[in-house]
Coordinates of C-alpha atoms in Angstrom, one line a residue:
M1 CA 102.7 103.0 67.2
K2 CA 101.5 106.4 68.4
S3 CA 98.1 105.1 69.1
N4 CA 99.6 102.4 71.4
T5 CA 101.5 105.1 73.3
I6 CA 98.2 107.0 73.8
A7 CA 96.4 103.8 74.8
I8 CA 99.1 103.1 77.4
A9 CA 98.9 106.6 78.8
I10 CA 95.1 106.3 79.0
S11 CA 95.5 102.9 80.8
Y12 CA 97.8 104.5 83.4
I13 CA 95.8 107.7 83.9
F14 CA 92.5 105.9 84.2
N15 CA 93.4 102.9 86.4
A16 CA 90.8 102.2 89.1
S17 CA 93.0 103.5 92.0
F18 CA 93.7 106.8 90.4
Y19 CA 90.1 107.3 89.1
S20 CA 88.7 106.8 92.6
I21 CA 90.8 109.7 93.8
Y22 CA 89.9 111.9 90.8
L23 CA 86.2 111.7 91.8
L24 CA 86.7 112.7 95.5
P25 CA 86.5 116.5 94.8
I26 CA 83.0 116.0 93.4
F27 CA 81.5 114.9 96.8
A28 CA 84.1 115.0 99.6
D29 CA 85.0 117.9 101.8
L30 CA 88.4 118.9 100.5
K31 CA 89.0 121.0 103.6
D32 CA 88.9 117.9 105.7
I33 CA 92.6 116.8 105.1
F34 CA 92.3 113.8 107.5
T35 CA 89.4 112.3 105.5
I36 CA 91.0 113.0 102.2
A37 CA 94.3 111.5 103.3
L38 CA 92.5 108.3 104.6
S39 CA 90.6 108.1 101.3
I40 CA 93.8 108.4 99.3
I41 CA 95.4 105.6 101.4
F42 CA 92.4 103.2 101.2
L43 CA 91.4 103.9 97.6
G44 CA 94.6 104.9 95.9
I45 CA 97.6 103.4 97.7
M46 CA 96.5 100.1 99.3
P47 CA 95.0 98.7 96.1
I48 CA 98.2 99.1 94.0
I49 CA 101.1 99.1 96.4
F50 CA 101.7 95.3 96.2
I51 CA 101.4 95.5 92.4
V52 CA 103.9 98.3 92.2
I53 CA 106.4 96.5 94.4
Q54 CA 106.0 93.3 92.4
S55 CA 106.3 95.2 89.1
I56 CA 109.5 96.9 90.2
R57 CA 110.9 93.5 91.1
G58 CA 110.0 92.3 87.6
R59 CA 107.6 89.6 88.8
I60 CA 104.5 91.1 87.0
D61 CA 103.5 93.9 84.7
M62 CA 101.7 96.9 86.2
F63 CA 98.4 95.8 84.7
V64 CA 98.7 92.2 86.0
S65 CA 97.9 90.9 82.5
Q66 CA 98.0 87.2 83.4
R67 CA 94.6 86.1 84.8
K68 CA 96.1 83.5 87.1
E69 CA 98.2 86.1 88.8
R70 CA 95.3 88.5 89.4
P71 CA 93.4 87.1 92.4
K72 CA 96.1 87.6 95.1
Y73 CA 96.5 91.2 94.0
F74 CA 92.9 92.0 94.9
I75 CA 93.4 91.3 98.6
P76 CA 95.1 94.6 99.6
A77 CA 92.4 96.5 97.7
L78 CA 89.6 94.6 99.4
I79 CA 91.2 95.2 102.8
G80 CA 91.6 98.9 102.0
Y81 CA 88.1 99.4 100.8
L82 CA 86.5 97.5 103.7
T83 CA 88.7 99.3 106.2
G84 CA 87.6 102.6 104.6
Y85 CA 84.0 101.6 104.7
I86 CA 84.1 100.7 108.4
L87 CA 86.2 103.7 109.4
F88 CA 84.1 106.2 107.6
S89 CA 80.9 104.6 108.9
L90 CA 82.3 105.1 112.4
L91 CA 83.1 108.7 111.6
N92 CA 79.6 109.3 110.3
K93 CA 80.9 110.1 106.8
S94 CA 78.1 108.2 105.1
M95 CA 78.9 109.3 101.5
L96 CA 82.6 108.2 101.8
A97 CA 81.6 105.1 103.6
L98 CA 79.2 104.1 100.8
Y99 CA 81.8 105.0 98.2
H100 CA 84.3 102.6 99.8
L101 CA 81.6 100.0 100.2
S102 CA 80.8 100.3 96.5
Y103 CA 84.4 99.8 95.6
F104 CA 84.5 96.8 98.0
T105 CA 81.5 95.0 96.5
V106 CA 82.5 95.6 92.9
T107 CA 86.1 94.5 93.6
F108 CA 85.0 91.4 95.5
T109 CA 82.7 90.4 92.6
I110 CA 85.6 90.9 90.1
F111 CA 87.9 89.0 92.4
L112 CA 85.6 86.0 92.4
I113 CA 85.2 86.1 88.6
S114 CA 89.0 86.4 88.1
F115 CA 89.5 82.9 89.4
K116 CA 87.8 81.6 86.2
W117 CA 87.9 84.4 83.7
K118 CA 89.8 87.6 82.9
I119 CA 87.6 90.7 83.2
S120 CA 88.4 94.3 82.8
V121 CA 89.3 96.0 86.1
H122 CA 89.8 99.2 84.1
M123 CA 86.2 99.2 82.9
A124 CA 84.9 98.3 86.3
G125 CA 87.0 101.1 87.8
I126 CA 85.4 103.6 85.5
C127 CA 81.8 102.4 85.3
G128 CA 81.4 101.6 89.0
P129 CA 82.4 104.9 90.4
N130 CA 80.5 106.8 87.7
T131 CA 77.4 104.8 88.6
F132 CA 77.9 105.8 92.3
I133 CA 78.2 109.5 91.4
I134 CA 75.1 109.4 89.2
L135 CA 73.0 107.6 91.8
T136 CA 74.1 109.8 94.7
L137 CA 74.5 113.2 93.0
G138 CA 72.3 113.1 90.0
E139 CA 71.9 112.6 86.3
K140 CA 74.1 115.6 85.4
Y141 CA 77.1 113.2 85.8
I142 CA 75.9 110.8 83.1
P143 CA 78.5 112.2 80.6
L144 CA 81.2 110.6 82.8
Y145 CA 80.2 107.3 81.2
L146 CA 81.8 108.6 78.0
L147 CA 85.2 107.9 79.6
S148 CA 84.4 104.2 79.4
I149 CA 84.6 104.4 75.6
L150 CA 88.0 106.0 75.8
V151 CA 89.3 103.4 78.4
G152 CA 87.6 100.5 76.5
W153 CA 89.3 101.6 73.3
A154 CA 92.7 101.8 75.1
R155 CA 92.5 98.4 76.7
Y156 CA 91.2 96.8 73.4
R157 CA 93.9 98.6 71.4
L158 CA 96.6 97.2 73.7
K159 CA 95.0 93.7 73.3
A160 CA 94.6 93.6 77.1
H161 CA 91.0 92.4 76.8
T162 CA 88.4 91.2 74.4
F163 CA 85.2 93.2 73.8
L164 CA 83.3 90.8 76.0
Q165 CA 85.8 91.2 78.9
L166 CA 85.5 95.0 78.6
F167 CA 81.7 95.0 78.3
M168 CA 81.3 92.6 81.3
G169 CA 83.7 94.6 83.5
G170 CA 81.6 97.7 82.9
I171 CA 78.2 96.0 83.2
I172 CA 79.1 94.1 86.3
A173 CA 80.4 97.3 88.0
I174 CA 77.2 99.2 87.1
V175 CA 74.9 96.5 88.4
V176 CA 76.8 95.7 91.6
T177 CA 77.2 99.5 92.4
F178 CA 73.5 100.0 91.7
F179 CA 72.4 97.3 94.1
T180 CA 75.0 98.4 96.7
V181 CA 73.9 102.0 96.7
I182 CA 70.1 101.3 96.5
Y183 CA 70.3 98.7 99.3
M184 CA 72.5 100.8 101.6
R185 CA 70.7 104.1 101.2

């Protein structure tokens, strides 16, 4: 029972929206409050606000466990990521623009897959951003991938995903992020 409690805590702490914010201090100018606030809105709030509201109303669980329920909950995230990409491009904040675009391309790919198959958003939400950080800032950030083991264990322990769903969530995020960053740089 204790390991389930730990797995639940890990699942909340390392959800995709929160993790996107955790990484901002690595590459964003924390003195630029406007930019940070916009990033928090587009990366952290918009992607989960609809889920939180529906969860409070008792219509879904916070992890949107039912595959058939998932697609519609990707829409606010996609809008937030795309808006962030466009806005930060216009503001000449190329790193933040690319970060938002990477989130958009990975999320759009997972969105399309979710119509037919359940895939781990948690793993995508760890592996995609880590790949972005490694490709843009260097190999010294490779140890961030170790978090995927922790998150994968938690999601598997809670029976939220099969090993294949976890693996594919991570691999798809790595590949899509790689091509997004390489193509856009």
